[in-house]
Amino acid sequence: MEVEAYRRLFPLPYYERHLAESVRPTPASRPIPDTTVAVAPSPPPTGPPSSKVGDTTMLAAIKLEVMTPGAESPDQGSLGIEFHMPPICSPLVRPGRPAEVAPVISKQISDVVMSSGVIDLKELSLINGKAAWMAYLDIYCLNADGSLFDAALLSAIAAFSNLQIPLVSVNEDGRVIAVSGKLQEESKLELVNKEKRKLSLRSTPFSLTCMLHKNYIFADPTAEEESIMDTVVTVVIDSLGRLVSVYKAGGSVLVYNSALQECIILAKKRAEELQKILADALSPQMDLDSD
């Protein structure tokens, strides 16, 4: 009881005392937190892809709409990405008051997806200069226990990997409409795209968040750890081992090159692990699609 009271009243000294003995006093003290990706089999889909890093859980869903492409990019579609934190995800999120971190993570996910080149927007084009897909990606945080960006990015990549581009045609009014197999047989509509397909994802990005405190570096911080220590670095590495971006969220402490290099090394190892986890999650669905 006295130890728990000391932990609540003086959390930073409590952590520093354990770290001095090379002990991390949280459930995340294991080398790698449990990380899972669940992708619904298709057809038919039974639910949107989900990801879990430690106790942080995300759910992602994509909605497609037909839009008129802009004059500056007539042969490209568009992406819209939103990160949501409903009150159910954390007691710190109050009903009626959006979480401050939500738009920040939305912007970071959008920046990573666009800068990494994981998606070729030309694959979302339907009719040059006239019609293209607008893909809305919504990521919902079901449980927030630290490392939100890592879990959100993983769920986003799983959602894009699972996305099926539907068959479409142009009706007599010039409107682009979705075409099912039965409707195609009855009306003999000419298809804009000849077959259902998935996006060709390139150089898939993965991320790792590290907490820095004095001369200590530890990955996958929990919400408790993030509330105590303010130096957080998130490194994004793509599936080819290339550095995509580095984020440092707040904090007044400078990050030395040696510490940053260590974070990058850890991120590269994690990217290899996540790439395998994602491939294992998608492999049953790929078998169904080939059938």
Short mmCIF file of C-alpha atoms in Angstrom, two decimals:
data_model
loop_
_atom_site.label_atom_id
_atom_site.label_comp_id
_atom_site.label_asym_id
_atom_site.label_seq_id
_atom_site.Cartn_x
_atom_site.Cartn_y
_atom_site.Cartn_z
CA MET A 1 0.00 0.00 0.00
CA GLU A 2 2.85 2.39 0.87
CA VAL A 3 4.59 1.61 -2.42
CA GLU A 4 1.43 2.32 -4.42
CA ALA A 5 0.87 5.58 -2.54
CA TYR A 6 4.47 6.64 -3.25
CA ARG A 7 3.98 5.79 -6.92
CA ARG A 8 0.87 7.97 -7.14
CA LEU A 9 2.30 10.90 -5.18
CA PHE A 10 5.82 10.91 -6.66
CA PRO A 11 5.60 9.12 -10.00
CA LEU A 12 8.82 10.48 -11.53
CA PRO A 13 11.12 9.59 -8.59
CA TYR A 14 9.39 6.21 -8.46
CA TYR A 15 10.22 5.55 -12.11
CA GLU A 16 13.77 6.88 -11.82
CA ARG A 17 14.47 4.62 -8.87
CA HIS A 18 13.40 1.57 -10.89
CA LEU A 19 15.19 2.69 -14.04
CA ALA A 20 18.42 3.07 -12.07
CA GLU A 21 18.17 -0.67 -11.43
CA SER A 22 17.33 -1.38 -15.12
CA VAL A 23 13.71 -2.19 -14.23
CA ARG A 24 10.71 -0.73 -16.04
CA PRO A 25 7.82 -0.72 -13.54
CA THR A 26 4.98 -1.12 -16.05
CA PRO A 27 3.30 -3.99 -17.89
CA ALA A 28 5.29 -2.86 -20.94
CA SER A 29 8.51 -4.04 -19.29
CA ARG A 30 8.54 -7.05 -21.62
CA PRO A 31 10.83 -6.53 -24.65
CA ILE A 32 8.01 -6.37 -27.22
CA PRO A 33 4.35 -5.60 -26.45
CA ASP A 34 1.74 -7.93 -27.87
CA THR A 35 0.97 -6.63 -31.36
CA THR A 36 -1.86 -8.01 -33.49
CA VAL A 37 -3.62 -7.13 -36.73
CA ALA A 38 -7.05 -8.52 -37.56
CA VAL A 39 -8.33 -8.30 -41.14
CA ALA A 40 -11.81 -9.54 -42.03
CA PRO A 41 -11.98 -12.22 -44.72
CA SER A 42 -13.40 -11.14 -48.07
CA PRO A 43 -15.84 -11.94 -49.47
CA PRO A 44 -17.92 -11.08 -47.58
CA PRO A 45 -16.24 -8.59 -45.22
CA THR A 46 -17.33 -9.08 -41.62
CA GLY A 47 -15.82 -5.95 -40.16
CA PRO A 48 -13.12 -3.28 -40.59
CA PRO A 49 -9.45 -4.04 -39.87
CA SER A 50 -8.23 -3.58 -36.31
CA SER A 51 -4.81 -3.34 -34.70
CA LYS A 52 -3.56 -3.67 -31.15
CA VAL A 53 -0.22 -2.56 -29.72
CA GLY A 54 -0.03 -3.53 -26.07
CA ASP A 55 -3.40 -2.43 -24.70
CA THR A 56 -3.89 0.35 -27.27
CA THR A 57 -6.57 -0.75 -29.74
CA MET A 58 -7.62 0.83 -33.06
CA LEU A 59 -10.31 0.19 -35.64
CA ALA A 60 -10.10 1.59 -39.19
CA ALA A 61 -12.68 1.87 -41.96
CA ILE A 62 -12.56 3.27 -45.51
CA LYS A 63 -15.48 4.76 -47.43
CA LEU A 64 -15.22 5.44 -51.18
CA GLU A 65 -17.06 8.25 -52.98
CA VAL A 66 -16.85 9.43 -56.59
CA MET A 67 -15.55 12.98 -57.03
CA THR A 68 -14.42 15.26 -59.82
CA PRO A 69 -10.62 15.50 -59.73
CA GLY A 70 -8.94 18.88 -59.56
CA ALA A 71 -7.53 20.56 -62.65
CA GLU A 72 -3.99 20.31 -61.24
CA SER A 73 -4.22 16.49 -60.94
CA PRO A 74 -6.91 15.24 -63.36
CA ASP A 75 -5.62 11.65 -63.27
CA GLN A 76 -5.53 11.25 -59.48
CA GLY A 77 -7.93 10.47 -56.67
CA SER A 78 -7.77 11.88 -53.16
CA LEU A 79 -7.46 10.75 -49.55
CA GLY A 80 -9.08 12.11 -46.42
CA ILE A 81 -7.85 10.79 -43.05
CA GLU A 82 -9.46 11.41 -39.65
CA PHE A 83 -8.44 10.05 -36.24
CA HIS A 84 -11.20 9.82 -33.63
CA MET A 85 -10.97 9.42 -29.85
CA PRO A 86 -14.46 8.75 -28.42
CA PRO A 87 -14.91 8.94 -24.63
CA ILE A 88 -14.91 5.15 -24.42
CA CYS A 89 -11.18 5.03 -25.22
CA SER A 90 -9.92 6.84 -22.11
CA PRO A 91 -11.24 8.44 -18.91
CA LEU A 92 -9.26 11.54 -19.92
CA VAL A 93 -11.54 12.11 -22.94
CA ARG A 94 -14.70 13.90 -21.84
CA PRO A 95 -18.05 13.61 -23.67
CA GLY A 96 -18.70 16.62 -25.87
CA ARG A 97 -15.06 17.73 -25.76
CA PRO A 98 -12.83 16.38 -28.54
CA ALA A 99 -9.40 15.15 -27.51
CA GLU A 100 -6.67 17.68 -28.29
CA VAL A 101 -4.33 15.01 -29.65
CA ALA A 102 -6.83 13.68 -32.22
CA PRO A 103 -6.29 16.32 -34.96
CA VAL A 104 -2.53 16.13 -34.39
CA ILE A 105 -2.49 12.39 -35.07
CA SER A 106 -4.80 12.87 -38.07
CA LYS A 107 -2.28 15.30 -39.57
CA GLN A 108 0.68 13.03 -38.79
CA ILE A 109 -0.97 9.99 -40.39
CA SER A 110 -1.86 12.03 -43.49
CA ASP A 111 1.69 13.39 -43.76
CA VAL A 112 3.24 9.92 -43.45
CA VAL A 113 0.88 8.32 -45.99
CA MET A 114 1.52 11.06 -48.54
CA SER A 115 5.29 11.49 -47.98
CA SER A 116 6.03 7.75 -47.95
CA GLY A 117 4.37 7.23 -51.34
CA VAL A 118 2.68 4.08 -50.06
CA ILE A 119 -0.38 4.82 -52.24
CA ASP A 120 -0.29 5.89 -55.87
CA LEU A 121 -3.23 8.30 -56.16
CA LYS A 122 -3.42 7.50 -59.88
CA GLU A 123 -4.82 4.09 -58.91
CA LEU A 124 -7.88 5.94 -57.60
CA SER A 125 -8.59 7.53 -60.98
CA LEU A 126 -11.68 6.40 -62.92
CA ILE A 127 -12.08 8.72 -65.92
CA ASN A 128 -9.26 11.17 -66.59
CA GLY A 129 -10.38 14.69 -65.66
CA LYS A 130 -13.97 13.60 -64.96
CA ALA A 131 -14.20 11.06 -62.16
CA ALA A 132 -11.97 9.63 -59.43
CA TRP A 133 -12.31 7.97 -56.05
CA MET A 134 -12.23 9.97 -52.85
CA ALA A 135 -11.15 7.56 -50.09
CA TYR A 136 -12.17 8.58 -46.57
CA LEU A 137 -10.19 6.73 -43.88
CA ASP A 138 -11.58 6.93 -40.35
CA ILE A 139 -9.50 5.53 -37.50
CA TYR A 140 -11.26 4.99 -34.17
CA CYS A 141 -9.34 4.56 -30.92
CA LEU A 142 -11.13 1.95 -28.80
CA ASN A 143 -8.58 1.93 -25.98
CA ALA A 144 -5.86 4.53 -25.45
CA ASP A 145 -2.87 3.29 -23.46
CA GLY A 146 0.03 5.08 -25.10
CA SER A 147 1.81 4.87 -28.47
CA LEU A 148 -1.39 6.01 -30.22
CA PHE A 149 0.32 6.99 -33.46
CA ASP A 150 1.99 3.58 -33.87
CA ALA A 151 -1.29 1.67 -33.52
CA ALA A 152 -3.19 4.19 -35.68
CA LEU A 153 -0.68 3.96 -38.53
CA LEU A 154 -0.71 0.16 -38.37
CA SER A 155 -4.52 0.09 -38.58
CA ALA A 156 -4.43 2.57 -41.49
CA ILE A 157 -2.03 0.38 -43.47
CA ALA A 158 -4.16 -2.69 -42.70
CA ALA A 159 -7.26 -0.85 -43.96
CA PHE A 160 -5.58 0.22 -47.22
CA SER A 161 -4.23 -3.32 -47.69
CA ASN A 162 -7.76 -4.69 -47.28
CA LEU A 163 -9.49 -2.16 -49.55
CA GLN A 164 -11.35 -3.55 -52.57
CA ILE A 165 -11.87 -1.14 -55.48
CA PRO A 166 -15.41 -1.92 -56.72
CA LEU A 167 -16.59 -2.33 -60.30
CA VAL A 168 -18.20 0.84 -61.71
CA SER A 169 -19.87 1.97 -64.91
CA VAL A 170 -21.34 5.16 -66.37
CA ASN A 171 -25.13 5.26 -66.78
CA GLU A 172 -27.16 7.17 -69.39
CA ASP A 173 -27.10 10.33 -67.26
CA GLY A 174 -23.33 10.29 -67.14
CA ARG A 175 -23.19 9.29 -63.48
CA VAL A 176 -20.67 6.77 -62.21
CA ILE A 177 -22.47 3.89 -60.47
CA ALA A 178 -21.33 0.76 -58.69
CA VAL A 179 -22.05 -2.44 -60.58
CA SER A 180 -22.65 -5.82 -59.00
CA GLY A 181 -22.09 -9.01 -60.95
CA LYS A 182 -25.83 -9.59 -61.35
CA LEU A 183 -26.50 -6.02 -62.52
CA GLN A 184 -23.69 -6.29 -65.04
CA GLU A 185 -25.19 -9.44 -66.57
CA GLU A 186 -28.70 -7.96 -66.81
CA SER A 187 -27.87 -4.51 -68.19
CA LYS A 188 -24.69 -5.29 -70.12
CA LEU A 189 -23.15 -2.10 -68.78
CA GLU A 190 -19.69 -1.25 -69.98
CA LEU A 191 -17.31 -1.18 -67.05
CA VAL A 192 -14.90 1.67 -66.40
CA ASN A 193 -12.58 -0.69 -64.52
CA LYS A 194 -12.49 -4.24 -65.83
CA GLU A 195 -12.12 -6.10 -62.54
CA LYS A 196 -12.18 -5.71 -58.79
CA ARG A 197 -8.73 -5.04 -57.47
CA LYS A 198 -6.74 -3.90 -54.51
CA LEU A 199 -4.37 -0.99 -54.22
CA SER A 200 -0.72 -1.67 -54.99
CA LEU A 201 0.88 -0.52 -51.74
CA ARG A 202 4.51 0.51 -52.05
CA SER A 203 7.16 1.01 -49.37
CA THR A 204 4.74 0.46 -46.49
CA PRO A 205 5.49 2.75 -43.49
CA PHE A 206 5.65 1.52 -39.89
CA SER A 207 6.45 3.47 -36.76
CA LEU A 208 7.91 3.11 -33.29
CA THR A 209 7.51 5.56 -30.42
CA CYS A 210 10.33 5.83 -27.89
CA MET A 211 10.45 7.60 -24.53
CA LEU A 212 13.69 9.38 -23.65
CA HIS A 213 14.60 10.23 -20.06
CA LYS A 214 18.16 11.17 -19.07
CA ASN A 215 20.28 8.33 -20.46
CA TYR A 216 17.37 5.90 -20.74
CA ILE A 217 15.51 4.94 -23.92
CA PHE A 218 12.50 2.65 -23.90
CA ALA A 219 10.01 1.83 -26.61
CA ASP A 220 6.21 1.62 -26.66
CA PRO A 221 5.47 3.97 -23.76
CA THR A 222 2.19 3.48 -21.94
CA ALA A 223 -0.23 6.33 -21.24
CA GLU A 224 1.09 6.48 -17.67
CA GLU A 225 4.67 6.80 -18.84
CA GLU A 226 3.77 9.47 -21.41
CA SER A 227 2.07 11.51 -18.67
CA ILE A 228 5.19 11.42 -16.49
CA MET A 229 8.00 11.98 -19.01
CA ASP A 230 7.71 14.58 -21.73
CA THR A 231 10.40 13.61 -24.27
CA VAL A 232 8.78 11.36 -26.87
CA VAL A 233 10.26 10.53 -30.27
CA THR A 234 8.38 8.68 -33.00
CA VAL A 235 10.37 7.24 -35.89
CA VAL A 236 8.72 6.10 -39.14
CA ILE A 237 10.56 3.52 -41.27
CA ASP A 238 9.23 2.05 -44.52
CA SER A 239 9.31 -1.60 -45.56
CA LEU A 240 12.52 -0.96 -47.54
CA GLY A 241 14.31 0.18 -44.39
CA ARG A 242 14.30 3.86 -45.35
CA LEU A 243 13.71 6.66 -42.86
CA VAL A 244 10.41 8.41 -43.64
CA SER A 245 10.09 10.87 -40.77
CA VAL A 246 10.91 11.65 -37.15
CA TYR A 247 8.47 13.35 -34.77
CA LYS A 248 9.35 14.88 -31.43
CA ALA A 249 6.21 15.82 -29.55
CA GLY A 250 6.90 18.74 -27.22
CA GLY A 251 9.38 18.60 -24.37
CA SER A 252 12.21 20.99 -23.61
CA VAL A 253 14.98 18.36 -23.64
CA LEU A 254 17.25 18.23 -26.67
CA VAL A 255 17.57 14.86 -28.40
CA TYR A 256 21.19 13.98 -29.05
CA ASN A 257 22.26 12.27 -32.26
CA SER A 258 23.32 9.14 -30.38
CA ALA A 259 19.88 8.77 -28.81
CA LEU A 260 18.17 9.44 -32.13
CA GLN A 261 20.32 6.85 -33.89
CA GLU A 262 19.38 4.28 -31.24
CA CYS A 263 15.68 5.06 -31.79
CA ILE A 264 16.12 4.59 -35.55
CA ILE A 265 17.81 1.22 -35.02
CA LEU A 266 14.95 0.09 -32.78
CA ALA A 267 12.40 1.38 -35.32
CA LYS A 268 14.00 -0.60 -38.16
CA LYS A 269 13.79 -3.80 -36.12
CA ARG A 270 10.16 -3.08 -35.24
CA ALA A 271 9.31 -2.36 -38.91
CA GLU A 272 10.55 -5.83 -39.85
CA GLU A 273 8.42 -7.38 -37.11
CA LEU A 274 5.29 -5.42 -38.07
CA GLN A 275 5.76 -6.23 -41.75
CA LYS A 276 5.64 -9.93 -40.91
CA ILE A 277 2.63 -9.51 -38.59
CA LEU A 278 0.72 -7.65 -41.31
CA ALA A 279 1.65 -10.22 -43.98
CA ASP A 280 0.47 -13.06 -41.73
CA ALA A 281 -2.84 -11.25 -41.12
CA LEU A 282 -3.42 -10.67 -44.84
CA SER A 283 -2.35 -14.10 -46.09
CA PRO A 284 -5.66 -15.92 -45.34
CA GLN A 285 -7.58 -13.22 -47.19
CA MET A 286 -5.21 -13.38 -50.17
CA ASP A 287 -5.93 -17.12 -50.37
CA LEU A 288 -9.68 -16.37 -50.44
CA ASP A 289 -9.27 -13.73 -53.14
CA SER A 290 -7.27 -16.12 -55.32
CA ASP A 291 -10.08 -18.67 -55.03
#
